[in-house]
Short mmCIF file of C-alpha atoms in Angstrom, two decimals:
data_model
loop_
_atom_site.label_atom_id
_atom_site.label_comp_id
_atom_site.label_asym_id
_atom_site.label_seq_id
_atom_site.Cartn_x
_atom_site.Cartn_y
_atom_site.Cartn_z
CA MET A 1 -92.97 -34.00 -74.15
CA THR A 2 -94.88 -32.00 -71.59
CA THR A 3 -93.58 -29.25 -69.36
CA GLN A 4 -95.08 -28.36 -66.01
CA ARG A 5 -94.53 -25.56 -63.53
CA VAL A 6 -94.06 -26.20 -59.86
CA ASP A 7 -96.20 -23.89 -57.74
CA ILE A 8 -93.96 -20.85 -57.48
CA SER A 9 -95.24 -20.02 -54.01
CA ARG A 10 -93.32 -23.10 -52.84
CA ARG A 11 -90.86 -23.89 -55.58
CA ARG A 12 -88.29 -21.94 -57.55
CA PHE A 13 -87.70 -24.26 -60.46
CA LEU A 14 -89.28 -25.55 -63.64
CA ILE A 15 -89.07 -29.16 -64.65
CA GLY A 16 -89.63 -30.72 -68.04
CA THR A 17 -91.07 -34.24 -68.00
CA ALA A 18 -89.78 -36.21 -70.97
CA THR A 19 -91.27 -39.25 -72.64
CA ALA A 20 -89.72 -42.53 -71.51
CA GLY A 21 -86.09 -42.79 -72.49
CA ALA A 22 -85.87 -39.25 -73.83
CA GLY A 23 -83.96 -37.82 -70.88
CA LEU A 24 -84.20 -35.07 -68.32
CA SER A 25 -84.75 -31.44 -69.10
CA LEU A 26 -84.57 -29.04 -66.20
CA GLY A 27 -85.18 -25.33 -66.29
CA LEU A 28 -85.48 -22.95 -63.39
CA TYR A 29 -87.86 -20.24 -62.42
CA LEU A 30 -86.54 -16.73 -62.86
CA PRO A 31 -87.91 -13.64 -61.11
CA LEU A 32 -89.35 -12.34 -64.39
CA ALA A 33 -90.61 -15.67 -65.66
CA GLY A 34 -94.31 -14.94 -65.14
CA SER A 35 -96.96 -17.62 -64.81
CA ASP A 36 -97.47 -21.07 -66.29
CA ALA A 37 -94.88 -22.25 -68.77
CA GLN A 38 -96.18 -23.42 -72.11
CA ALA A 39 -95.73 -27.02 -73.10
CA ALA A 40 -92.48 -27.26 -75.00
CA GLY A 41 -93.67 -29.72 -77.65
CA THR A 42 -92.25 -33.11 -78.51
CA THR A 43 -88.57 -32.39 -79.12
CA LEU A 44 -85.64 -31.80 -76.80
CA GLU A 45 -84.64 -28.57 -78.49
CA VAL A 46 -87.21 -26.46 -76.66
CA ASN A 47 -86.43 -27.44 -73.09
CA ALA A 48 -84.88 -25.06 -70.61
CA TRP A 49 -81.30 -24.98 -69.35
CA VAL A 50 -80.17 -28.60 -68.91
CA VAL A 51 -80.91 -31.62 -71.09
CA ILE A 52 -79.40 -35.02 -70.35
CA GLU A 53 -79.74 -37.63 -73.06
CA PRO A 54 -79.73 -41.42 -72.56
CA ASP A 55 -76.15 -41.68 -73.86
CA ASP A 56 -75.00 -39.29 -71.09
CA THR A 57 -74.60 -36.36 -73.43
CA VAL A 58 -75.35 -33.13 -71.57
CA ILE A 59 -76.79 -30.23 -73.53
CA ILE A 60 -76.68 -26.89 -71.77
CA ARG A 61 -78.77 -24.09 -73.14
CA ILE A 62 -77.09 -20.69 -73.15
CA ALA A 63 -79.30 -17.63 -73.55
CA ARG A 64 -76.41 -15.16 -73.70
CA SER A 65 -74.48 -14.57 -76.93
CA GLU A 66 -71.01 -15.75 -77.82
CA MET A 67 -68.89 -13.24 -79.72
CA GLY A 68 -65.40 -14.37 -78.87
CA GLN A 69 -65.38 -13.43 -75.19
CA GLY A 70 -65.90 -16.97 -73.87
CA THR A 71 -69.34 -16.47 -72.31
CA LEU A 72 -70.71 -19.68 -73.80
CA THR A 73 -67.98 -21.82 -72.29
CA GLY A 74 -67.93 -19.88 -69.02
CA LEU A 75 -71.65 -20.33 -68.38
CA ALA A 76 -71.42 -24.00 -69.32
CA GLN A 77 -68.58 -24.41 -66.80
CA LEU A 78 -70.76 -22.95 -64.05
CA VAL A 79 -73.61 -25.34 -64.78
CA VAL A 80 -71.31 -28.34 -65.08
CA GLU A 81 -69.55 -27.47 -61.82
CA GLU A 82 -72.79 -27.83 -59.91
CA LEU A 83 -74.20 -30.62 -62.06
CA GLU A 84 -71.10 -32.79 -61.56
CA CYS A 85 -71.28 -34.22 -65.06
CA ASP A 86 -68.53 -35.26 -67.46
CA TRP A 87 -67.14 -32.10 -69.10
CA SER A 88 -66.04 -34.11 -72.15
CA ARG A 89 -69.68 -34.96 -72.89
CA VAL A 90 -71.00 -31.39 -72.74
CA LYS A 91 -72.58 -29.58 -75.65
CA THR A 92 -74.27 -26.21 -75.81
CA GLU A 93 -77.00 -24.64 -77.88
CA TYR A 94 -78.96 -21.42 -78.02
CA PRO A 95 -82.64 -21.34 -77.12
CA THR A 96 -84.60 -18.89 -79.22
CA PRO A 97 -86.25 -15.69 -77.99
CA GLY A 98 -89.51 -16.90 -79.51
CA GLN A 99 -89.39 -20.01 -77.37
CA SER A 100 -88.62 -17.88 -74.34
CA LEU A 101 -91.56 -15.61 -75.11
CA ALA A 102 -93.87 -18.60 -75.45
CA ARG A 103 -92.63 -20.00 -72.13
CA ASP A 104 -92.94 -16.81 -70.09
CA GLN A 105 -89.29 -15.76 -70.45
CA VAL A 106 -88.00 -18.88 -68.74
CA TRP A 107 -84.42 -18.11 -69.83
CA GLY A 108 -84.46 -14.56 -68.51
CA SER A 109 -82.44 -11.92 -70.31
CA PHE A 110 -80.91 -12.67 -73.70
CA SER A 111 -78.91 -9.44 -73.65
CA THR A 112 -75.13 -9.75 -73.75
CA GLY A 113 -73.29 -6.51 -73.09
CA GLY A 114 -71.75 -4.37 -70.39
CA SER A 115 -69.74 -7.37 -69.15
CA GLN A 116 -72.96 -8.90 -67.82
CA GLY A 117 -72.91 -12.18 -69.75
CA ILE A 118 -71.63 -14.26 -66.83
CA ARG A 119 -71.95 -12.06 -63.77
CA GLY A 120 -75.58 -11.29 -64.60
CA SER A 121 -76.66 -14.92 -64.77
CA HIS A 122 -74.14 -17.05 -62.89
CA GLN A 123 -76.35 -17.50 -59.83
CA TYR A 124 -79.38 -18.99 -61.50
CA VAL A 125 -77.48 -21.18 -63.96
CA ARG A 126 -75.54 -22.65 -61.04
CA GLU A 127 -78.80 -23.28 -59.20
CA GLY A 128 -80.13 -25.05 -62.28
CA GLY A 129 -77.12 -27.35 -62.37
CA ALA A 130 -77.28 -28.03 -58.64
CA ALA A 131 -80.99 -28.82 -58.72
CA ALA A 132 -80.51 -31.25 -61.59
CA ARG A 133 -77.72 -32.98 -59.69
CA GLU A 134 -79.89 -33.48 -56.60
CA MET A 135 -82.77 -34.86 -58.65
CA LEU A 136 -80.54 -37.31 -60.52
CA ILE A 137 -79.01 -38.58 -57.27
CA GLU A 138 -82.45 -38.91 -55.72
CA ALA A 139 -83.66 -40.89 -58.73
CA ALA A 140 -80.78 -43.35 -58.40
CA ALA A 141 -81.34 -43.70 -54.65
CA ASP A 142 -85.03 -44.43 -55.19
CA ILE A 143 -84.23 -47.13 -57.76
CA TRP A 144 -81.79 -48.77 -55.38
CA GLY A 145 -83.94 -48.23 -52.32
CA VAL A 146 -81.13 -46.57 -50.37
CA PRO A 147 -80.82 -43.22 -48.54
CA VAL A 148 -79.88 -40.28 -50.76
CA GLY A 149 -77.16 -39.32 -48.30
CA GLU A 150 -75.28 -42.54 -49.04
CA CYS A 151 -74.96 -41.71 -52.75
CA ARG A 152 -72.20 -39.74 -54.40
CA VAL A 153 -71.65 -38.48 -57.93
CA SER A 154 -68.56 -37.71 -59.97
CA ALA A 155 -68.34 -36.95 -63.69
CA GLY A 156 -71.93 -38.03 -64.21
CA VAL A 157 -71.54 -41.41 -62.47
CA ILE A 158 -73.66 -41.96 -59.36
CA SER A 159 -72.37 -44.52 -56.87
CA HIS A 160 -73.59 -46.16 -53.66
CA ARG A 161 -70.48 -47.05 -51.76
CA PRO A 162 -72.00 -49.47 -49.20
CA THR A 163 -73.20 -51.80 -51.97
CA GLY A 164 -70.75 -50.86 -54.73
CA ARG A 165 -73.54 -50.12 -57.19
CA SER A 166 -73.21 -47.35 -59.77
CA THR A 167 -75.15 -45.86 -62.65
CA THR A 168 -74.93 -42.90 -64.98
CA TYR A 169 -76.98 -39.75 -65.39
CA GLY A 170 -78.33 -40.90 -68.73
CA LYS A 171 -79.76 -44.09 -67.23
CA VAL A 172 -81.71 -42.34 -64.46
CA ALA A 173 -82.66 -39.16 -66.33
CA SER A 174 -86.21 -40.26 -67.11
CA ALA A 175 -86.85 -41.20 -63.50
CA ALA A 176 -85.36 -37.94 -62.29
CA ALA A 177 -87.70 -36.00 -64.59
CA GLU A 178 -90.67 -37.31 -62.60
CA LEU A 179 -89.40 -35.97 -59.28
CA VAL A 180 -90.33 -32.73 -57.60
CA PRO A 181 -87.31 -30.42 -57.76
CA PRO A 182 -85.77 -29.25 -54.51
CA PHE A 183 -87.01 -26.01 -53.03
CA GLN A 184 -83.49 -24.96 -52.17
CA VAL A 185 -80.11 -26.19 -53.31
CA GLU A 186 -76.72 -25.76 -51.75
CA LEU A 187 -74.14 -24.33 -54.12
CA LYS A 188 -70.53 -25.40 -53.94
CA ASN A 189 -67.93 -23.17 -52.33
CA PRO A 190 -65.80 -21.66 -55.12
CA LYS A 191 -62.74 -22.82 -53.20
CA VAL A 192 -63.51 -26.40 -54.23
CA TRP A 193 -64.40 -25.72 -57.86
CA LYS A 194 -62.91 -28.14 -60.35
CA ILE A 195 -64.29 -26.78 -63.63
CA ALA A 196 -65.71 -23.29 -63.06
CA GLY A 197 -63.09 -20.58 -63.15
CA LYS A 198 -60.46 -23.02 -64.38
CA PRO A 199 -58.61 -22.90 -67.70
CA VAL A 200 -60.36 -25.25 -70.11
CA LYS A 201 -60.49 -25.41 -73.86
CA ARG A 202 -63.39 -23.34 -75.12
CA LEU A 203 -66.23 -25.44 -76.42
CA ASP A 204 -66.36 -23.54 -79.71
CA THR A 205 -62.64 -23.36 -80.49
CA LEU A 206 -62.34 -26.54 -82.55
CA ASP A 207 -65.21 -25.59 -84.86
CA LYS A 208 -63.65 -22.17 -85.38
CA LEU A 209 -60.23 -23.61 -86.14
CA SER A 210 -61.61 -26.21 -88.54
CA GLY A 211 -63.93 -23.79 -90.33
CA LYS A 212 -66.99 -25.72 -89.22
CA GLN A 213 -68.37 -22.78 -87.23
CA VAL A 214 -71.14 -21.04 -89.15
CA TYR A 215 -71.43 -17.29 -88.78
CA GLY A 216 -74.25 -15.20 -90.17
CA ALA A 217 -72.23 -14.34 -93.26
CA ASP A 218 -71.72 -18.08 -93.93
CA LEU A 219 -75.33 -19.19 -93.54
CA GLN A 220 -76.86 -21.16 -96.40
CA LEU A 221 -80.53 -22.12 -96.65
CA PRO A 222 -82.30 -24.02 -99.44
CA GLY A 223 -83.45 -21.66 -102.18
CA MET A 224 -81.77 -18.69 -100.55
CA LEU A 225 -81.10 -15.47 -102.43
CA ASN A 226 -78.57 -12.81 -101.51
CA ALA A 227 -78.89 -9.07 -101.11
CA ALA A 228 -76.50 -6.11 -101.08
CA ILE A 229 -77.70 -2.76 -99.79
CA ARG A 230 -76.80 0.90 -99.95
CA ALA A 231 -78.32 3.56 -97.70
CA CYS A 232 -78.16 7.31 -98.19
CA PRO A 233 -74.58 8.38 -97.50
CA VAL A 234 -75.77 11.38 -95.47
CA PHE A 235 -77.30 10.83 -92.03
CA GLY A 236 -80.95 11.79 -92.14
CA GLY A 237 -81.10 11.65 -95.93
CA THR A 238 -83.57 9.60 -97.96
CA LEU A 239 -83.77 7.64 -101.17
CA ASP A 240 -85.15 9.74 -104.01
CA SER A 241 -85.13 7.35 -106.99
CA PHE A 242 -83.25 4.54 -108.72
CA ASN A 243 -83.25 3.04 -112.21
CA ALA A 244 -83.84 -0.68 -111.74
CA ALA A 245 -84.02 -1.28 -115.49
CA ALA A 246 -80.35 -0.37 -115.82
CA VAL A 247 -79.26 -3.48 -113.90
CA SER A 248 -82.24 -5.85 -114.08
CA LYS A 249 -80.70 -7.90 -116.91
CA MET A 250 -77.32 -8.29 -115.24
CA SER A 251 -76.24 -11.81 -114.34
CA GLY A 252 -78.17 -13.35 -111.45
CA VAL A 253 -80.23 -10.28 -110.59
CA ARG A 254 -83.70 -11.16 -109.30
CA ALA A 255 -85.01 -7.85 -107.96
CA VAL A 256 -84.14 -4.25 -107.11
CA VAL A 257 -86.14 -3.05 -104.12
CA ARG A 258 -86.62 0.03 -101.98
CA VAL A 259 -85.77 -0.59 -98.31
CA GLU A 260 -87.57 1.66 -95.87
CA ASP A 261 -87.20 5.32 -96.89
CA ASN A 262 -83.44 5.62 -97.16
CA ALA A 263 -81.95 2.59 -98.90
CA VAL A 264 -82.02 0.43 -102.00
CA ALA A 265 -81.03 -3.23 -102.32
CA VAL A 266 -80.30 -5.61 -105.15
CA VAL A 267 -81.32 -9.24 -104.72
CA ALA A 268 -79.45 -11.83 -106.76
CA ASP A 269 -78.50 -15.48 -106.90
CA ASN A 270 -75.22 -14.82 -105.12
CA TRP A 271 -73.87 -11.89 -103.16
CA TRP A 272 -71.18 -10.80 -105.59
CA GLN A 273 -73.78 -10.53 -108.34
CA ALA A 274 -75.91 -8.40 -106.04
CA ARG A 275 -72.94 -6.20 -105.08
CA THR A 276 -71.81 -5.76 -108.71
CA ALA A 277 -75.30 -4.74 -109.83
CA LEU A 278 -75.67 -2.38 -106.87
CA ASP A 279 -72.42 -0.63 -107.82
CA ALA A 280 -73.81 -0.11 -111.34
CA LEU A 281 -77.27 1.04 -110.19
CA PRO A 282 -78.08 4.70 -110.90
CA VAL A 283 -79.37 6.18 -107.62
CA THR A 284 -80.52 9.66 -106.68
CA TRP A 285 -80.47 10.71 -103.01
CA ASP A 286 -82.22 13.45 -101.10
CA GLU A 287 -79.41 14.33 -98.73
CA GLY A 288 -81.72 16.27 -96.43
CA PRO A 289 -80.82 18.85 -93.77
CA ASN A 290 -77.39 17.39 -92.95
CA ALA A 291 -75.92 17.62 -96.44
CA SER A 292 -73.38 20.24 -95.36
CA LEU A 293 -72.42 18.57 -92.06
CA ASN A 294 -68.68 18.07 -91.69
CA SER A 295 -66.02 17.51 -89.05
CA THR A 296 -65.33 21.23 -88.72
CA SER A 297 -68.93 22.12 -87.91
CA ILE A 298 -69.12 19.29 -85.37
CA ALA A 299 -65.89 20.45 -83.71
CA GLN A 300 -67.27 23.98 -83.48
CA MET A 301 -70.39 22.63 -81.78
CA LEU A 302 -68.30 20.89 -79.13
CA ASP A 303 -66.01 23.89 -78.64
CA GLU A 304 -69.07 26.01 -77.92
CA GLY A 305 -70.11 23.49 -75.28
CA LEU A 306 -66.76 23.82 -73.51
CA ASP A 307 -67.48 27.50 -72.83
CA ALA A 308 -71.26 27.31 -72.34
CA ASP A 309 -72.79 28.64 -69.13
CA ALA A 310 -75.40 25.86 -68.89
CA ALA A 311 -74.28 22.32 -68.10
CA ALA A 312 -75.63 19.33 -66.20
CA VAL A 313 -73.74 18.55 -62.99
CA GLY A 314 -72.63 14.97 -62.42
CA ASN A 315 -70.36 15.41 -59.40
CA GLN A 316 -69.78 18.38 -57.15
CA ALA A 317 -67.90 18.99 -53.90
CA GLY A 318 -67.07 22.31 -52.31
CA ASP A 319 -66.84 25.36 -54.57
CA ALA A 320 -64.57 24.59 -57.50
CA LYS A 321 -65.04 27.92 -59.25
CA SER A 322 -64.09 29.93 -56.15
CA ALA A 323 -61.11 27.67 -55.52
CA LEU A 324 -59.91 28.21 -59.08
CA GLY A 325 -60.39 31.96 -58.71
CA ARG A 326 -58.04 32.17 -55.72
CA ALA A 327 -55.56 29.53 -56.87
CA ALA A 328 -51.86 30.41 -56.91
CA LYS A 329 -51.57 28.66 -60.27
CA THR A 330 -54.02 27.15 -62.73
CA VAL A 331 -53.31 24.41 -65.25
CA GLU A 332 -55.65 23.70 -68.15
CA ALA A 333 -55.78 20.96 -70.78
CA THR A 334 -58.40 19.94 -73.32
CA TYR A 335 -58.73 16.37 -74.50
CA GLY A 336 -60.71 15.09 -77.44
CA TYR A 337 -62.05 11.72 -78.52
CA PRO A 338 -63.23 11.23 -82.11
CA TYR A 339 -66.04 9.08 -83.42
CA GLN A 340 -65.09 5.41 -83.26
CA ASN A 341 -66.65 2.69 -85.34
CA HIS A 342 -67.23 -0.76 -83.86
CA ALA A 343 -65.54 -2.25 -86.94
CA THR A 344 -66.57 -5.82 -86.21
CA MET A 345 -64.69 -8.42 -88.20
CA GLU A 346 -68.00 -9.66 -89.61
CA PRO A 347 -70.06 -6.90 -91.29
CA MET A 348 -73.73 -6.53 -90.39
CA ASN A 349 -75.92 -9.28 -91.81
CA ALA A 350 -79.19 -11.08 -91.33
CA THR A 351 -81.17 -13.68 -93.23
CA ALA A 352 -84.95 -13.38 -93.30
CA ARG A 353 -87.87 -15.38 -94.63
CA TRP A 354 -91.34 -13.85 -94.69
CA VAL A 355 -94.64 -15.46 -95.52
CA GLU A 356 -98.12 -14.26 -94.73
CA GLY A 357 -98.46 -14.36 -90.96
CA ARG A 358 -94.95 -15.60 -90.22
CA CYS A 359 -91.41 -14.19 -90.20
CA GLU A 360 -88.13 -15.93 -89.39
CA VAL A 361 -84.69 -14.36 -89.01
CA TRP A 362 -81.24 -15.91 -88.67
CA CYS A 363 -78.68 -13.44 -87.39
CA PRO A 364 -75.71 -12.73 -85.13
CA THR A 365 -77.10 -10.63 -82.29
CA GLN A 366 -76.10 -9.59 -78.79
CA ASN A 367 -79.75 -9.48 -77.78
CA GLY A 368 -82.08 -12.08 -79.22
CA GLU A 369 -85.14 -10.45 -77.69
CA ALA A 370 -84.32 -7.07 -79.23
CA ALA A 371 -83.72 -8.76 -82.58
CA LEU A 372 -87.10 -10.47 -82.27
CA GLN A 373 -88.81 -7.16 -81.56
CA ALA A 374 -87.07 -5.54 -84.54
CA ALA A 375 -88.14 -8.39 -86.80
CA ALA A 376 -91.73 -8.14 -85.58
CA GLU A 377 -91.85 -4.39 -86.18
CA ALA A 378 -90.45 -4.74 -89.70
CA ALA A 379 -92.74 -7.66 -90.50
CA GLY A 380 -95.81 -5.92 -89.15
CA LEU A 381 -96.60 -8.99 -87.04
CA PRO A 382 -96.94 -9.79 -83.35
CA ALA A 383 -93.71 -11.08 -81.82
CA GLY A 384 -95.41 -14.44 -81.25
CA GLN A 385 -95.60 -14.92 -85.03
CA CYS A 386 -91.89 -14.29 -85.50
CA GLU A 387 -88.73 -16.12 -84.56
CA VAL A 388 -85.02 -15.32 -84.39
CA TYR A 389 -82.35 -18.00 -84.61
CA LYS A 390 -79.17 -16.73 -83.02
CA ILE A 391 -75.78 -17.40 -84.58
CA HIS A 392 -72.28 -16.89 -83.20
CA LEU A 393 -71.14 -13.31 -83.73
CA GLY A 394 -68.07 -12.31 -85.68
CA GLY A 395 -67.66 -9.44 -83.22
CA GLY A 396 -70.25 -7.36 -81.42
CA PHE A 397 -68.81 -4.67 -79.13
CA GLY A 398 -72.27 -3.13 -78.68
CA ARG A 399 -73.06 -2.70 -82.38
CA ARG A 400 -75.23 -5.81 -82.45
CA GLY A 401 -76.90 -5.09 -79.11
CA ALA A 402 -79.04 -1.97 -79.10
CA PHE A 403 -79.25 -1.63 -82.88
CA HIS A 404 -80.87 -4.07 -85.27
CA ASP A 405 -81.19 -1.92 -88.37
CA PHE A 406 -79.73 -4.79 -90.39
CA VAL A 407 -82.51 -7.09 -89.13
CA LYS A 408 -85.21 -4.60 -90.11
CA GLN A 409 -83.64 -4.18 -93.53
CA ALA A 410 -83.47 -7.94 -94.12
CA VAL A 411 -87.12 -8.35 -93.19
CA ALA A 412 -88.13 -5.40 -95.37
CA ILE A 413 -86.42 -7.06 -98.33
CA ALA A 414 -87.85 -10.51 -97.56
CA LYS A 415 -91.38 -9.09 -97.45
CA GLN A 416 -90.92 -8.18 -101.11
CA MET A 417 -89.76 -11.74 -101.89
CA PRO A 418 -92.45 -13.81 -100.09
CA GLY A 419 -91.49 -17.33 -99.10
CA ILE A 420 -87.84 -16.98 -100.19
CA PRO A 421 -85.05 -16.72 -97.63
CA VAL A 422 -82.90 -13.69 -98.38
CA LYS A 423 -79.48 -13.11 -96.82
CA LEU A 424 -78.53 -9.46 -96.50
CA LEU A 425 -74.81 -8.80 -96.11
CA TRP A 426 -73.46 -5.27 -95.80
CA THR A 427 -70.28 -4.31 -97.60
CA ARG A 428 -67.41 -3.18 -95.42
CA GLU A 429 -67.94 0.33 -96.78
CA GLU A 430 -71.59 0.27 -95.76
CA ASP A 431 -70.66 -1.09 -92.37
CA MET A 432 -68.18 1.73 -91.73
CA GLN A 433 -70.47 4.45 -93.06
CA HIS A 434 -73.63 3.43 -91.24
CA GLY A 435 -72.47 2.47 -87.79
CA HIS A 436 -73.66 3.74 -84.43
CA TYR A 437 -70.46 5.30 -83.28
CA HIS A 438 -68.77 5.80 -79.96
CA PRO A 439 -69.71 9.48 -79.54
CA ILE A 440 -67.35 12.33 -80.21
CA THR A 441 -66.45 14.15 -77.01
CA LYS A 442 -64.17 16.88 -75.70
CA ALA A 443 -63.26 17.51 -72.09
CA ARG A 444 -61.53 20.53 -70.59
CA LEU A 445 -59.85 20.06 -67.23
CA THR A 446 -58.93 23.16 -65.25
CA GLY A 447 -57.00 22.59 -62.07
CA GLY A 448 -56.08 25.13 -59.39
CA LEU A 449 -52.97 24.68 -57.25
CA ASP A 450 -52.43 26.32 -53.86
CA GLU A 451 -49.16 27.83 -52.60
CA GLU A 452 -47.83 24.37 -51.69
CA GLY A 453 -48.59 23.03 -55.15
CA ASP A 454 -51.48 20.86 -53.98
CA LEU A 455 -54.61 20.51 -56.08
CA ALA A 456 -57.19 22.76 -54.43
CA GLY A 457 -59.86 22.81 -57.11
CA LEU A 458 -60.74 21.01 -60.33
CA HIS A 459 -63.36 21.69 -62.99
CA VAL A 460 -64.00 18.95 -65.54
CA ARG A 461 -66.20 20.23 -68.36
CA ILE A 462 -67.39 17.54 -70.75
CA SER A 463 -68.83 18.65 -74.07
CA GLY A 464 -70.25 16.01 -76.33
CA GLN A 465 -72.88 13.60 -77.38
CA SER A 466 -75.31 11.64 -75.24
CA ILE A 467 -75.88 8.02 -76.21
CA LEU A 468 -79.07 7.77 -74.18
CA ALA A 469 -80.57 10.89 -75.73
CA SER A 470 -80.36 9.09 -79.04
CA ILE A 471 -81.28 5.50 -78.24
CA ASN A 472 -83.28 5.56 -75.00
CA PRO A 473 -84.21 8.97 -73.58
CA GLY A 474 -86.34 7.25 -70.94
CA TRP A 475 -83.18 6.15 -69.15
CA MET A 476 -82.06 9.73 -68.63
CA GLN A 477 -82.56 11.40 -65.26
CA ASN A 478 -84.33 14.74 -65.60
CA GLY A 479 -82.77 15.20 -69.00
CA VAL A 480 -79.28 14.23 -67.81
CA ASP A 481 -77.34 11.30 -69.22
CA MET A 482 -75.55 10.01 -66.12
CA LEU A 483 -73.61 7.47 -68.17
CA VAL A 484 -71.53 10.37 -69.46
CA PHE A 485 -70.05 10.63 -65.98
CA GLN A 486 -68.86 7.03 -65.66
CA GLY A 487 -65.59 7.08 -63.75
CA LEU A 488 -66.35 10.53 -62.37
CA LEU A 489 -69.30 9.86 -60.09
CA PRO A 490 -69.15 10.38 -56.31
CA GLU A 491 -70.36 6.88 -55.47
CA GLY A 492 -71.35 3.54 -56.94
CA ASP A 493 -69.65 1.26 -59.46
CA HIS A 494 -68.24 4.18 -61.43
CA ALA A 495 -67.11 6.37 -58.53
CA ILE A 496 -64.20 8.74 -58.79
CA SER A 497 -61.06 7.14 -57.36
CA TYR A 498 -59.41 10.26 -55.94
CA SER A 499 -60.44 13.15 -53.71
CA VAL A 500 -60.40 16.85 -54.59
CA PRO A 501 -61.64 19.31 -51.95
CA ASN A 502 -63.35 21.50 -54.55
CA LEU A 503 -64.63 19.58 -57.54
CA LEU A 504 -67.08 20.24 -60.36
CA VAL A 505 -67.78 17.74 -63.13
CA ASP A 506 -70.42 18.85 -65.62
CA HIS A 507 -71.65 18.02 -69.10
CA ALA A 508 -72.70 20.37 -71.86
CA MET A 509 -74.74 18.07 -74.08
CA ARG A 510 -74.13 18.64 -77.78
CA ASN A 511 -75.72 16.11 -80.13
CA PRO A 512 -74.55 16.23 -83.76
CA PRO A 513 -76.80 14.29 -86.20
CA VAL A 514 -74.45 11.30 -86.23
CA PRO A 515 -75.95 8.20 -84.56
CA PRO A 516 -74.04 7.27 -81.37
CA GLY A 517 -73.95 3.95 -79.62
CA PHE A 518 -72.30 2.00 -76.82
CA TRP A 519 -68.84 0.78 -77.77
#
C-alpha cells in the first residue's frame, strides 16, 4: 500500500491508495500535520481515519483514549454520520503515536483530557467522513457513467434512482481510493443527524460485559514476565540498598532490580510471586529532606499563606480592601480541600519490551504521544525507535495524562531483562501512595455588607499548591498559575458568574513537596 499527500496549498486531505481489492483508506490533513506523509506500508492497520474493507466493514481510527466516558463511540458516530455508512458494520481501533510520528502527526493530538476528546476533534473527523462519502459516490458515478448529483447513499449503499442501479461502499472502495479528494466538503446540519448525538449502544460495551475487553492489567504476551514495584514511601526519598539474596530463591523469582534512584522491583513468572517476594525483600530507604513532613506542617504552610501580604492577583474590581474597611458588617469563612487521589479502578501498569535499538510499550494512557516520549527517555532512544500500543483505560481522570512514571519504570525494568516483555503492575497501596494528587488548598472569603445588607466588597484569598509550578512551569504567566483562578476569572471560559462592585481574588502559592496533578 502506498500513501500520497495532496498538495496542501490546494487540498486539505490525505488519501491512502490501496492495492486492488484492499479497500479505501482516507485520512485528512491537520493544521499541525507537517509535510509529506510517509508511506504506510502494506497493511491496513497503518492508514489514517477511515478504512473501508471489501466486505463493507468500516474501521474508524480513533486517536483519543477511551476510559469509560464514551469518546470512542462518540467520535465514531460523528464520522459515520457524515460517511453515511451502516452503523452495524462499524469497528474502531487505535492508531499508534509512533505511526503518527512517522506520518507527520496525521492524527493530530492524542491527548484526552479537559473534556476535549470530542469537542477538540469533532470538526476534522466529520470532514474526514464527509470527504470519504463524496469520493465513494463519485467512484460509483464514474463506474456507471452518470452524474454524481443523481446518486444517493444510505447506510453504505449507493443508488442511482433513474436506472435503479445500486452498489455498496466495499465494492467501489478501490476505485474511490484513486480519486482526488474534494477540496471542500459540506457537513450535515446537526438538525438532520441520525447517528451523531443520538443514544446508541457503545461500541465497547459488549466486550466489557463479556470480559473480552483487555485492559493493561490483563495483557498477556508470549514469554512475558511480571513485576511488582515499591518506591520510597517518602516523597523525595531514594533507595539506599536491598538484599536480593534474601528472596532470589523464592518461587518464580527471576530478578530483583533497582528502578531509577528511588524504587526496587521484583520480576517473577507471575505477579503474585513478584508481590510476595517484594513484601519479603529487606529494603533500606534514604528518606531525604521530607522525612518529617506531615499533615500538620502542610496545614501550617497554607495557614501562613492565608495571612501573607504577597499574593498573585487573578481578578480585581474596585477597591475591595477599602470597601471591607468601611463595611457595616463583615462575614468571613475559610474553606479547605484536602489532597485527593485519582484512585482509578485499574492501578498503574505498563508492559515493556526492550532490545538494543528498539523499545515497545503496551499501556493504558490518556496521551499516547506523552507515553511515547516517556518511553523514549527511559529507553535512551529516539522516539522513532520506540512505539506505544494504547489499551483501554480502567479509569484515567488525569492520572494517566500528564504523568507516565509507570511507563518509565516499566522500561527501566525491561532494559535489565533484554528481549523479554515485562508487565509492571502497581499494588493498590503503591497506587495510593505515589499518585499525583489534586492539590491541597484553603480559601478564605471575607465579605463586607453595606447598611442595606448588600455585598459591597469581597476578598477571596486562595492559599495552596500550583499544579503548573510542578508539572509545567512554562505555562505559567509571569510566575502566576492562572488555572488556580478557574471559575473566578473576569472573562473567558472560566469567568465569574456574579458581580461584586469591589472584588479581589488572589493566590498565595504554597507548594508542599507532595506531587500535584490535574484531577
